[in-house]
Coordinates of C-alpha atoms in Angstrom, one line a residue:
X503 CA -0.3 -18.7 -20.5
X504 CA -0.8 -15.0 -19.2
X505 CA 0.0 -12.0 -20.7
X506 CA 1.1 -8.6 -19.3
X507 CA 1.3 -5.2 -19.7
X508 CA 3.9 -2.7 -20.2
X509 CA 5.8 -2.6 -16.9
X510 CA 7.1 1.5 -17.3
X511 CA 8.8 1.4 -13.4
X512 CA 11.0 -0.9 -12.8
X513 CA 12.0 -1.5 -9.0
X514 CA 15.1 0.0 -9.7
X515 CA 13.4 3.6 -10.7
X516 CA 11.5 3.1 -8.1
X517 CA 13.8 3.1 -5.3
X518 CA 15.6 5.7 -7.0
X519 CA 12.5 7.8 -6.6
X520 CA 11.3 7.1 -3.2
X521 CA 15.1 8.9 -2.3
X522 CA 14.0 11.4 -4.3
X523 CA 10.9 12.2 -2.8
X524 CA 11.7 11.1 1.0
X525 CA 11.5 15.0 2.4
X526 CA 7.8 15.3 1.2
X527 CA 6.6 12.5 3.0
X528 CA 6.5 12.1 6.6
X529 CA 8.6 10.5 9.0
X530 CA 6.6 8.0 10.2
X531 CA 6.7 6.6 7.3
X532 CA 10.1 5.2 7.2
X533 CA 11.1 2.3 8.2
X534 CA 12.1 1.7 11.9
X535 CA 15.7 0.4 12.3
X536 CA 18.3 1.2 9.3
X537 CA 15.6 1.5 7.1
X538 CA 17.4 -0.3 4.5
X539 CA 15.5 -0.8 1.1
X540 CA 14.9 -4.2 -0.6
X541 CA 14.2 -5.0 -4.4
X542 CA 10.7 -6.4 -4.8
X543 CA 10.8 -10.1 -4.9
X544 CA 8.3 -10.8 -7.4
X545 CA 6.9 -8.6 -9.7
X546 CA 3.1 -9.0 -8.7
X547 CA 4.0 -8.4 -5.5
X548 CA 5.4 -4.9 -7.2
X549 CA 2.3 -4.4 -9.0
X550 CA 0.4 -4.6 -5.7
X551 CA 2.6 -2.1 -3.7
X552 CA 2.4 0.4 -6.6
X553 CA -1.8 0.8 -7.0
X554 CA -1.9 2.5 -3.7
X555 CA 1.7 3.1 -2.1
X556 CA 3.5 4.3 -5.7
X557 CA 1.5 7.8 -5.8
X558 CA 2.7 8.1 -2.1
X559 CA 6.4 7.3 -2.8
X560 CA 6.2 9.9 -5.5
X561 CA 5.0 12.5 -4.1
X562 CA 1.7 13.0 -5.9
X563 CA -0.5 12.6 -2.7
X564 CA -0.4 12.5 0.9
X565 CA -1.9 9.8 2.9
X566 CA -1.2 6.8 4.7
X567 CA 0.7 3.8 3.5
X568 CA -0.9 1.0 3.2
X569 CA 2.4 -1.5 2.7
X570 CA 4.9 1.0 3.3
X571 CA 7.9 2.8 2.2
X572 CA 9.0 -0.2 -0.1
X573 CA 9.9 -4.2 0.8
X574 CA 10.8 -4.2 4.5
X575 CA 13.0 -7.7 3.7
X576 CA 14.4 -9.8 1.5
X577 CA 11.8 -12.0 0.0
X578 CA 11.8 -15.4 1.2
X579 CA 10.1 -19.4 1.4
X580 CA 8.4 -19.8 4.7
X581 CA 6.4 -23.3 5.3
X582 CA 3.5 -23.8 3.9
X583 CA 1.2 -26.7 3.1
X584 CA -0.6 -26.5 -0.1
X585 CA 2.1 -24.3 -1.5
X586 CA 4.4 -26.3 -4.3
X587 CA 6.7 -27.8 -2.7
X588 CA 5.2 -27.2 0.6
X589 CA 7.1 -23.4 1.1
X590 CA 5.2 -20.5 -0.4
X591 CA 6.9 -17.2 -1.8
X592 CA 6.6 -14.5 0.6
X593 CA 8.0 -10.4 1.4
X594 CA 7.4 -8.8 4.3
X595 CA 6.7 -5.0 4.3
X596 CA 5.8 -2.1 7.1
X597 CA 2.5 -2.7 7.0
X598 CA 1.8 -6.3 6.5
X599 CA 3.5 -9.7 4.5
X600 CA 2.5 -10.5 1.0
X601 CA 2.8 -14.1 -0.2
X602 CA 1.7 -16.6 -3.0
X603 CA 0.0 -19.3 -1.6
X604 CA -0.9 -22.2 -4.2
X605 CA -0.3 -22.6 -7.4
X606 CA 1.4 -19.9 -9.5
X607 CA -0.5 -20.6 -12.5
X608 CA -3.7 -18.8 -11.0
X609 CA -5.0 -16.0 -12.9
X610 CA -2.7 -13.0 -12.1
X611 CA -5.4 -10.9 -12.8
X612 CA -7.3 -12.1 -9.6
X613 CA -7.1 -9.8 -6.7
X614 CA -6.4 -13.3 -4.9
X615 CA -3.2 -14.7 -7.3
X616 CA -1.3 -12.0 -4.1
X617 CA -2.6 -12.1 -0.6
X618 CA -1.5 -10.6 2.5
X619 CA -1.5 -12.9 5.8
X620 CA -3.9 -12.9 8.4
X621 CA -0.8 -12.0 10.9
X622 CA -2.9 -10.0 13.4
X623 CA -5.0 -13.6 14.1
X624 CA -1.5 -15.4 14.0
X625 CA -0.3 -12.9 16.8
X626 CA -3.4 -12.8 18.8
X627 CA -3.8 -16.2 19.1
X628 CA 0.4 -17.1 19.0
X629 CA 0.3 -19.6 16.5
X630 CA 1.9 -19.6 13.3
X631 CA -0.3 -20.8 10.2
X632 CA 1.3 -23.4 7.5
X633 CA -1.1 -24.5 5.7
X634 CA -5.0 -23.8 4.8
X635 CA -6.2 -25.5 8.3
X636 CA -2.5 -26.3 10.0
X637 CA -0.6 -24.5 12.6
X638 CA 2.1 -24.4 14.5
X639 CA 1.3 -23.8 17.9
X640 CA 5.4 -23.3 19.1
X641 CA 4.3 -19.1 20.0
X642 CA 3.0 -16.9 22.3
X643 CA 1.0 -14.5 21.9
X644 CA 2.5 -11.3 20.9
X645 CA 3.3 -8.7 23.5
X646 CA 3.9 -6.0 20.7
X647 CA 2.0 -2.8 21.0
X648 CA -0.6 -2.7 18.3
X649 CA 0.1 1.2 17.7
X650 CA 2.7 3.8 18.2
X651 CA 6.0 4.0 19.3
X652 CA 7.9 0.5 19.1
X653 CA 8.6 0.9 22.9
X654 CA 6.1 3.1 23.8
X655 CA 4.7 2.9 27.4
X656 CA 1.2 3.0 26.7
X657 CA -1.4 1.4 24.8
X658 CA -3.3 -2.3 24.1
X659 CA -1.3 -5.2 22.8
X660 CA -1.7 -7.7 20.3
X661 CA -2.2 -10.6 23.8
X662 CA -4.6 -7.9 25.4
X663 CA -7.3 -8.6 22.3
X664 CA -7.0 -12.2 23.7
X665 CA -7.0 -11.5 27.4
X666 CA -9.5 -9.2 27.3
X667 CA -11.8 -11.1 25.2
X668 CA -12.5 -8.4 22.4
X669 CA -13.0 -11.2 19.8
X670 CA -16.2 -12.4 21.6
X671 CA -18.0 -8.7 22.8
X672 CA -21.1 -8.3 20.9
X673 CA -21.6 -5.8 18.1
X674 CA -22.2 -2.3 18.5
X675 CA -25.5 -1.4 16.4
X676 CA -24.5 1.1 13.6
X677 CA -25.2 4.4 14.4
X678 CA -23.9 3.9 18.1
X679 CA -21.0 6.5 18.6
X680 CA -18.3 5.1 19.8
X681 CA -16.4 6.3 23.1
X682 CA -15.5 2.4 24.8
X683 CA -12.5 3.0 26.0
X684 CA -9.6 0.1 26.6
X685 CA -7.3 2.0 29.9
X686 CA -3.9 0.6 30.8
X687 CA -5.3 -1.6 33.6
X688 CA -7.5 -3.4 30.8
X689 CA -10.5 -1.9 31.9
X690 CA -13.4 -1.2 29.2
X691 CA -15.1 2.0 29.9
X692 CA -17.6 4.3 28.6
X693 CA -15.6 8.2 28.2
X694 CA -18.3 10.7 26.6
X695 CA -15.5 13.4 26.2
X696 CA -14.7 10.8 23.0
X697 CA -18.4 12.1 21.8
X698 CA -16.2 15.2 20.3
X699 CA -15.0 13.3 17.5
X700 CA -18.2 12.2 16.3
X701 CA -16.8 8.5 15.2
X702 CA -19.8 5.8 15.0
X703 CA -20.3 2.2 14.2
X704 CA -20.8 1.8 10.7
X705 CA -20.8 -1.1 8.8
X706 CA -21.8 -4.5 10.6
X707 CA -20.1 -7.9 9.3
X708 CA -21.3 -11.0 10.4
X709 CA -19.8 -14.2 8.8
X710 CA -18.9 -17.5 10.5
X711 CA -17.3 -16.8 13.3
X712 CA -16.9 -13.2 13.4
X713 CA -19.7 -10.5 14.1
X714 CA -18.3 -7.0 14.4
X715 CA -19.2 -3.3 13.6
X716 CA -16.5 -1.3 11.3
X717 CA -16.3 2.3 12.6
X718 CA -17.3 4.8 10.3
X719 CA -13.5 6.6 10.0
X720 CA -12.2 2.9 9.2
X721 CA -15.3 2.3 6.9
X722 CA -14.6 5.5 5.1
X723 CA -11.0 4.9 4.3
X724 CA -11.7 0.9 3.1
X725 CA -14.0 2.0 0.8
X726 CA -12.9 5.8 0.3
X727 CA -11.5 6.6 -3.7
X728 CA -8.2 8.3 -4.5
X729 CA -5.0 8.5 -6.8
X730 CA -3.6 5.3 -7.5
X731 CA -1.4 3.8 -10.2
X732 CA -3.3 1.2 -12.5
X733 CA -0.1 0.1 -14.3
X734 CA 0.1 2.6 -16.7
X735 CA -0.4 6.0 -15.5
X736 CA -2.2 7.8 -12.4
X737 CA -6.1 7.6 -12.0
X738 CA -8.7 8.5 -9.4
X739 CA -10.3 4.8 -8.7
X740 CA -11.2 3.0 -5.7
X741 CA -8.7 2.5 -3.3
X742 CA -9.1 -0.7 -2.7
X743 CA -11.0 -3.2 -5.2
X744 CA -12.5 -5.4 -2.7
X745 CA -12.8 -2.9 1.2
X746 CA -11.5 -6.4 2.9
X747 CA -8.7 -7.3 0.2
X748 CA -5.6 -5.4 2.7
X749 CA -7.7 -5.6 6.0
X750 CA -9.0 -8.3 6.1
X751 CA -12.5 -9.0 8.2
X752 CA -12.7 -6.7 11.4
X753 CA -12.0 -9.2 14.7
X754 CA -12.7 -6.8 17.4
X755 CA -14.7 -3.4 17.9
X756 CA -13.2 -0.1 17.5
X757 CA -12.1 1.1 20.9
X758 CA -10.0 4.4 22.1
X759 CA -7.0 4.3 23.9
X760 CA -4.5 6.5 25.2
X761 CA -1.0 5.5 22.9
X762 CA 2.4 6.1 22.8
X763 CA 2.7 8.4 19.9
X764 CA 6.4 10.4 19.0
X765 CA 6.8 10.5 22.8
X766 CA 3.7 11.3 24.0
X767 CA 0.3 10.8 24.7
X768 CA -2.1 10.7 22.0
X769 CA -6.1 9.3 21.9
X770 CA -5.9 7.1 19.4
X771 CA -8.7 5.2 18.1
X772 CA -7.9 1.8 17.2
X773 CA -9.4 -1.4 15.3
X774 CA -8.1 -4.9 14.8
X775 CA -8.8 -6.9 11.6
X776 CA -7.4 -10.4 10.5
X777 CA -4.8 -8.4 8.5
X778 CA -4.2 -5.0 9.9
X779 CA -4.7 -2.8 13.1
X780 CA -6.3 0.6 11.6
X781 CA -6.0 3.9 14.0
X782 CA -7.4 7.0 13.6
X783 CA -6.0 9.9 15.4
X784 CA -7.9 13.2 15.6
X785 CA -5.2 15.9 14.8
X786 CA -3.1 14.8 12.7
X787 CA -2.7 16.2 9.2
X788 CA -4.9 15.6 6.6
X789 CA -5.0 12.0 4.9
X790 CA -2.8 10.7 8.1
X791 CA -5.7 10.4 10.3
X792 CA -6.4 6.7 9.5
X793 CA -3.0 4.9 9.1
X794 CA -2.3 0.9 9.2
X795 CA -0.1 0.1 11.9
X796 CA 3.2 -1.3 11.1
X797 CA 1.8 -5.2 11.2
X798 CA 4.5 -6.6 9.1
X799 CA 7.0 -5.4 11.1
X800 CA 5.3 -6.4 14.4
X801 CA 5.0 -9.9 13.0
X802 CA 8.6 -10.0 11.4
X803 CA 9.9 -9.1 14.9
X804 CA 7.7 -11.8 17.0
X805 CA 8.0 -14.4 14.6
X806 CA 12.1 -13.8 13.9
X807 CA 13.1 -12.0 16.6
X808 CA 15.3 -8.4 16.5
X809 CA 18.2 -10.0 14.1
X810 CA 16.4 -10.7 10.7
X811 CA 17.5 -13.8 9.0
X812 CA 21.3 -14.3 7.2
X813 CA 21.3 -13.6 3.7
X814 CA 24.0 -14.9 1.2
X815 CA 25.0 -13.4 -2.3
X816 CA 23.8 -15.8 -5.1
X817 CA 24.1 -15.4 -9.0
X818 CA 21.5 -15.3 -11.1
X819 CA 22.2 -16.0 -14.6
X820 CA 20.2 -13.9 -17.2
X821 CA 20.6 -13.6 -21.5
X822 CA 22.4 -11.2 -23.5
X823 CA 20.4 -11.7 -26.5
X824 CA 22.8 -12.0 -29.4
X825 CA 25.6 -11.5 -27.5
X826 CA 27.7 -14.0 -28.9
X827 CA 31.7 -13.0 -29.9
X828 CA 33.8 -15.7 -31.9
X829 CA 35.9 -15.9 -28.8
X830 CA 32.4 -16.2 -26.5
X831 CA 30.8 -19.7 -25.7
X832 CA 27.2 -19.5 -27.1
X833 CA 23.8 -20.8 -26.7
X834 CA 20.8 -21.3 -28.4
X835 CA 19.8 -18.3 -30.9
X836 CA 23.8 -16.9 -30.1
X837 CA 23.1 -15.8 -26.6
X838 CA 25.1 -15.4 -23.8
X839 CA 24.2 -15.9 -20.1
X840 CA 25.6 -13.4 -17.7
X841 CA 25.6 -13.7 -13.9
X842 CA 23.9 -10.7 -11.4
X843 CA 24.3 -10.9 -8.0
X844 CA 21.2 -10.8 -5.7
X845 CA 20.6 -11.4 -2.1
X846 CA 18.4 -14.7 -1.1
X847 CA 18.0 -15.5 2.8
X848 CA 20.3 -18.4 4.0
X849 CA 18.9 -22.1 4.2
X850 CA 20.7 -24.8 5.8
X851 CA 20.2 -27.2 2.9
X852 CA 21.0 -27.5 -0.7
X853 CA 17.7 -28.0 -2.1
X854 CA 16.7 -25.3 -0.3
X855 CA 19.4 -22.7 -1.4
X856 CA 19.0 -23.9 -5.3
X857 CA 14.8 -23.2 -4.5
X858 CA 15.6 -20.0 -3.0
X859 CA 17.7 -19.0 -5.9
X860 CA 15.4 -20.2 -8.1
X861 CA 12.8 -18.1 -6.8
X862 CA 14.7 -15.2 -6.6
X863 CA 15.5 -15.4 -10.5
X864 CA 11.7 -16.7 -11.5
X865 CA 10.8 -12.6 -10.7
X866 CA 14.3 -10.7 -11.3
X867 CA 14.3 -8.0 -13.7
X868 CA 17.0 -6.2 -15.2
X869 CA 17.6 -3.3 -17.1
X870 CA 19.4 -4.3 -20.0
X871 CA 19.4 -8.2 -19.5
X872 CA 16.9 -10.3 -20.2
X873 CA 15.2 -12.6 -18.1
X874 CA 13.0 -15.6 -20.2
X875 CA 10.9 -15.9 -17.0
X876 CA 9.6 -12.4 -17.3
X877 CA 6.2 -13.3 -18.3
X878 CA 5.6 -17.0 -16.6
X879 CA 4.6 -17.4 -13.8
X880 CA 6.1 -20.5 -12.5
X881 CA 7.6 -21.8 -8.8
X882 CA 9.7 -24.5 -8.0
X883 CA 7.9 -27.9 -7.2
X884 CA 11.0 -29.3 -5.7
X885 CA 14.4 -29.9 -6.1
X886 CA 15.7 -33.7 -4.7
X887 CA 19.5 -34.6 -5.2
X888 CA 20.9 -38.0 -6.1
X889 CA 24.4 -37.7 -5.9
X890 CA 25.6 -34.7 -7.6
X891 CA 22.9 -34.3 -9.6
X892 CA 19.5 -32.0 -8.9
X893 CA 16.6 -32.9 -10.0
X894 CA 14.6 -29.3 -10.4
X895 CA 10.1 -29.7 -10.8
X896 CA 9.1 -26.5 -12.1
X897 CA 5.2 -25.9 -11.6
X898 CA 3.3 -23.0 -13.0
X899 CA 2.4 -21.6 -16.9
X900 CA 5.4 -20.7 -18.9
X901 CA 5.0 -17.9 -21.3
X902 CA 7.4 -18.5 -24.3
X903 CA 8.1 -15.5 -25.8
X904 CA 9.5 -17.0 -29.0
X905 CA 11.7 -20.5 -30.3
X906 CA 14.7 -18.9 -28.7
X907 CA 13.3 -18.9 -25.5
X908 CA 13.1 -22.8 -24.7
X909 CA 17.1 -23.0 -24.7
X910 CA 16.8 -19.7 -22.5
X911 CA 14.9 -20.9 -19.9
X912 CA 16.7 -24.2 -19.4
X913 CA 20.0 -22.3 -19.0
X914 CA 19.1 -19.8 -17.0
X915 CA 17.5 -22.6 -14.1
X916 CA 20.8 -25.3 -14.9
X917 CA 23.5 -22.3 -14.7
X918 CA 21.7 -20.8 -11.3
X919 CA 21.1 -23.8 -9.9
X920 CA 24.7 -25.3 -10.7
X921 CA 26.6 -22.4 -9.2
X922 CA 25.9 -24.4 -6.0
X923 CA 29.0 -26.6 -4.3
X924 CA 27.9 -30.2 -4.6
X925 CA 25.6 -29.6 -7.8
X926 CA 27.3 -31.0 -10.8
X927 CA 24.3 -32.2 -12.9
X928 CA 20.7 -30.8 -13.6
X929 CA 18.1 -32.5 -14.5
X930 CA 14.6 -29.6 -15.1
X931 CA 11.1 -31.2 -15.1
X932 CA 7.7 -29.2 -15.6
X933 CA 4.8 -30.7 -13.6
X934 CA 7.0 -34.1 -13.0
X935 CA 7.5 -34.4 -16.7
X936 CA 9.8 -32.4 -19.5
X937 CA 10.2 -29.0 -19.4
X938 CA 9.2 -28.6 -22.9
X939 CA 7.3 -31.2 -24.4
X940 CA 8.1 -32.2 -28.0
X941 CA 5.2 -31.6 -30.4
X942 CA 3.4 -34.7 -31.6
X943 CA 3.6 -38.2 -31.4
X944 CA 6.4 -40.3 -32.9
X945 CA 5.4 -40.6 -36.6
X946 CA 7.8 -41.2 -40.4
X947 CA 11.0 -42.7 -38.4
X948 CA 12.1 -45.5 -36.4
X949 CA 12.7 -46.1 -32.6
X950 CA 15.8 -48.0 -32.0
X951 CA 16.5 -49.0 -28.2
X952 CA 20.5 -49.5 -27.3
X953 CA 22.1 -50.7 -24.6
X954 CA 25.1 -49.5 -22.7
X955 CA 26.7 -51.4 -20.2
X956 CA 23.3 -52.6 -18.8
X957 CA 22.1 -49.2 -19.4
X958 CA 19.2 -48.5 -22.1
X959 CA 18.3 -45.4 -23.9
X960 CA 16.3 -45.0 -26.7
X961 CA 17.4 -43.2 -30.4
X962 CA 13.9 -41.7 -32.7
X963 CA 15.6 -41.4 -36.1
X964 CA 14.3 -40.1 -39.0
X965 CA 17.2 -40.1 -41.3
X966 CA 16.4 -42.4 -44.1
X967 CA 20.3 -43.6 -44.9
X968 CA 20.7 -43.8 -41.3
X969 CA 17.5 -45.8 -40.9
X970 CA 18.8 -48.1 -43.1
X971 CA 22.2 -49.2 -41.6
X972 CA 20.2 -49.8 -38.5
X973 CA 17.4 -51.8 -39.8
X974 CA 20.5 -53.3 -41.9
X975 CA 22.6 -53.7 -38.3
X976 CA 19.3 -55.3 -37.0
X977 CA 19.5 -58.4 -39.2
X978 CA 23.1 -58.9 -38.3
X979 CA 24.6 -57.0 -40.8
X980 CA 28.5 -55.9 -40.4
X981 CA 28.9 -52.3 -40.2
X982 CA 29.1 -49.7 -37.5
X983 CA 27.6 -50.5 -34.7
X984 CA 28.3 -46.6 -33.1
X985 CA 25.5 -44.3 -32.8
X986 CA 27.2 -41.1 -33.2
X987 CA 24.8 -38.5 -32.9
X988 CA 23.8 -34.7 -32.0
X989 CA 22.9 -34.3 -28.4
X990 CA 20.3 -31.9 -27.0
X991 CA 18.9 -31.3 -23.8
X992 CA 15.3 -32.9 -23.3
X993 CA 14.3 -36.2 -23.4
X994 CA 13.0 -35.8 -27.0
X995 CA 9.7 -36.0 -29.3
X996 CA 7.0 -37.9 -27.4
X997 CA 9.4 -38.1 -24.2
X998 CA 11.1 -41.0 -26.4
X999 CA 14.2 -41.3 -24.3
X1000 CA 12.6 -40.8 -20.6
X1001 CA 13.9 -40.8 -18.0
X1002 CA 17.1 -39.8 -18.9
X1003 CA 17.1 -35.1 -19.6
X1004 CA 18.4 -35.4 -23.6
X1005 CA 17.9 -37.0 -26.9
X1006 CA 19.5 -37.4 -29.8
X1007 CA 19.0 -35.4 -32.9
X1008 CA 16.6 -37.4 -35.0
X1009 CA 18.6 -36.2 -38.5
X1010 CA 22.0 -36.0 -36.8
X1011 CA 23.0 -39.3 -36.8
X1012 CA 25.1 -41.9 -38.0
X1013 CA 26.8 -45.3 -37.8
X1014 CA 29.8 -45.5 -37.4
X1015 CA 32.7 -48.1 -36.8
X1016 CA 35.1 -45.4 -34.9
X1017 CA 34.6 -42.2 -33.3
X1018 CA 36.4 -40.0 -31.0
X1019 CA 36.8 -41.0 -27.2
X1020 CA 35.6 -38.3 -25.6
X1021 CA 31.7 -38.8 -26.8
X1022 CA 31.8 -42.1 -25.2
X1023 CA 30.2 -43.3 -22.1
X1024 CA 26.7 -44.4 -20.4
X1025 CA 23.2 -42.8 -20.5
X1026 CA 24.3 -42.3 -16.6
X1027 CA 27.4 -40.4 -17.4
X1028 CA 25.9 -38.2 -19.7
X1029 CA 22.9 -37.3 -17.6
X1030 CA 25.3 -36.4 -15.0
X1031 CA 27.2 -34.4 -17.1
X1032 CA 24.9 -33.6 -20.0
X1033 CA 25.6 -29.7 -19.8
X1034 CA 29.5 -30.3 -20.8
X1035 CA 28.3 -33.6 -23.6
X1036 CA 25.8 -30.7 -24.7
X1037 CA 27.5 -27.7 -24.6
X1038 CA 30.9 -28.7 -25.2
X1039 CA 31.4 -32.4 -26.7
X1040 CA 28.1 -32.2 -28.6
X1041 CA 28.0 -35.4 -29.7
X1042 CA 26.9 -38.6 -27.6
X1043 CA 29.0 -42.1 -29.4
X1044 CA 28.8 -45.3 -27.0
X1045 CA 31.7 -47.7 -28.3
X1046 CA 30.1 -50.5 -26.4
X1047 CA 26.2 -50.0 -27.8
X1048 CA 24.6 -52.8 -28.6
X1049 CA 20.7 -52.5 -30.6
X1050 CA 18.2 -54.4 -28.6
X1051 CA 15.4 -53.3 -29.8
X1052 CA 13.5 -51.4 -33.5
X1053 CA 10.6 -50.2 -34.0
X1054 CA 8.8 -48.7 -36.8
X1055 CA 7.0 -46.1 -37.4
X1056 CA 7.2 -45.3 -41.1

């Protein structure tokens, strides 16, 4: 269980005022390319972007981005490892990639619940990482200049930290100014004219395996304070809450090179960290002196090539609350679900497209819809298919805002997940078992097992004339041998009728001798069709049940 605070810009607004305020922020900020704008995939990821890049977009300082001028793609699943279902949540953006690695249910309120990839080590060493200690080795370093213009002439790449061996040079000793200098021909020189700008080594790191100075301009910024947005309204705090939270820790020296900048040639100091390039160029205007190179995009490009990945139009089914009309086919508390389109990036399977989907609604929000997910935080597990049917493993905390959110949630995943050709049944789990469990164990009824053509499932009654007539058909009495009964979703109090994804209503039920045909069939049929026998029959009446089994709980 989490809980949240008021969210007063929604990604809508926000895009709406990043038009607004596009002439008051420089150029460079924009994207390269179309510049086309994306919704924000996941709320936290929102809530990250808006602390330091939201007074930015607005208007209400001037200073570098430090993600960039809003999502740079659609939000996506790339591999990973220890990730539920082995795919984690990620977004790229200018500046770098954020993405949710392991289980959802982590404290949101930790800096860590939202990290951003160590894609300057992935490009360096031109390997992709999928997991906490596994890679895929399948790249090459990248060739990508770490600053300046996309097809600039001059300056370092992200291979030249490899080939030149800037990992492994020893630390300069703070206080050293810093005029090493990196030229075209890779050469590492000593250029005292860089004495001018008065930029030293700073703060010295040394941790397993690395063992690097931060210069003093970098050091500055990582640690400097500022306007940022803390969720309800704009405060001077610390930039960052942890220096090394958007960085990273540093991987190389700082070094000055000569760079590609607008068309021409600019010094540009420059240093790598697992996370980001920083560069700070003497000149420019006030608070656009130290900027983070466009890292996400760099890594987008290298990893995906120039053509970014297809994308298909889904629906995502959200609740109008009460929105029930007598000619209207309700749920739960009166609702109604209404479809949305969104964009989700293509897969080539099924389970993958429902997951994607999935995903995409988990985090939509909507300005007048409602979404039950809006305070969970919850991923998909997995989704397996057995036939026509998908069996959907939610993972995660959900936060239940009241009783009329259970039937919410479960329509919302079996309506967005059942949009797909080829998915005619759903069948939702939560941690490998029932999406809500029942309260309490079975107690003040009786547990009466049937069987259907071969096919058991199991009845918890607690309707006293109804108990009766079984206990009654039990010693071979003659009367109806028909359960007719109500039919929900779930498989019922204590998980009484696992495995199948419903029960029958414990009060709701009779015995009776004839019923109407279209209730009839096996526990099979009805789990592969138990939206229409719950939505639309409503009643589940086996002609051919046969008691096996009583036990009593009273």
């Amino acid at each position: 269980m989490r809980e949240t605070g008021r969210r007063p810009l929604g990604a809508a607004l926000i895009v709406l005022m990043l038009f607004a305020f596009a002439g008051l922020v420089p150029a460079a900020a924009n994207h390269e390319g179309d510049g086309t704008q994306h919704d924000f995939d996941n709320a936290h990821f929102e809530v990250r972007w808006e602390r330091t890049d939201l007074p930015v977009a607005t208007g209400q300082v001037s200073r570098t981005w430090m993600w960039g001028y809003g999502p740079y793609s659609v939000g996506d699943l790339e591999p990973y490892q220890e990730a539920p279902g082995g795919m984690r949540q990620i977004q790229y953006f200018d500046k770098s990639r954020m993405e949710i690695n392991h289980d959802p249910a982590i404290d949101e309120e930790d800096i860590w619940h939202v990290t951003n990839g160590l894609l300057v080590v992935e490009m360096v060493e031109g390997r992709f990482q999928i997991g906490d200690s596994t890679f895929d080795d399948s790249a090459l370093p990248s060739t990508e200049r770490i600053a300046g213009d996309p097809n600039g002439l001059t300056g370092p790449t992200y291979a030249d930290i490899d080939e030149l061996g800037l990992r492994e040079r020893p630390a300069m000793l703070p206080g050293t100014t810093i005029t090493l200098t990196i030229t075209e021909d890779g050469s590492i020189i000593g250029n005292p004219e860089y004495t001018q700008h008065g930029v030293t080594a700073e703060y010295r790191l040394t941790v397993e395996g690395i063992d690097h100075t931060v210069a003093s301009v970098f050091w500055d910024f990582m640690t400097a304070q500022g306007l940022v947005w803390d969720g309800d309204s704009y405060v001077v705090d610390d930039l960052f809450i942890n220096p090394f939270y958007a960085t990273g820790y540093p991987i190389t020296g700082a070094f000055w090179s000569e760079i590609t900048v607008a068309g021409e040639q600019r010094d540009v100091l420059w240093q790598c960290f697992e996370r980001r390039c920083l560069t700070y160029t003497p000149g420019n205007d006030p608070g656009w002196e130290v900027e983070a190179g466009n890292v996400g995009q760099h890594y987008f490009r290298w990893r995906y090539g120039d053509e970014a990945p297809e994308t298909e139009t889904v629906s995502l089914y959200l609740v109008d609350r009460g929105g029930a009309t007598p000619a209207s086919t309700s749920f739960g508390c009166d609702d109604l679900l209404v479809p949305v389109q969104a964009q989700i990036v293509q897969h080539d399977t099924l389970p993958q497209r429902v997951t994607a989907a999935l995903t995409r609604l988990f985090a939509y929000k909507h300005a007048t819809l409602y979404n039950a997910f809006q305070n969970s935080t919850v991923a998909v597990q997995s989704v397996t298919m057995a036939g026509t049917t998908a069996t959907i493993n939610i993972t995660g905390s959900f936060n239940i805002g009241d009783a009329c959110d259970e039937p919410r949630v479960e329509e919302q995943i079996a309506a967005t997940a059942a949009q797909f050709p080829g998915v005619n049944a759903v069948v939702i789990k939560h941690n490998g078992g029932p999406l809500f469990p029942p309260p309490g164990p079975l107690d003040g009824g009786i547990l009466a097992t049937f069987s259907v053509s071969g096919q058991q499932y199991r009845i918890w009654v607690t309707n006293e004339e109804t108990i009766d007539a079984i206990l009654e058909l039990q010693a071979g009495g003659d009367i109806g041998n028909i359960p007719n009964g109500l039919i929900h979703h779930g498989p019922g109090q204590d998980n009484h009728n696992a495995p199948w994804s419903w029960h029958i209503d414990p009060e709701e039920i009779v015995m009776a001798e004839v019923t109407m045909e279209m209730c009839d069939g096996t526990p099979a049929h009805v789990e592969d069709n138990v939206d229409y026998f719950v939505d639309t029959v409503k009643r589940y009446c086996p002609w051919s049940a046969t008691l096996v089994g009583v036990v009593d709980y009273r």
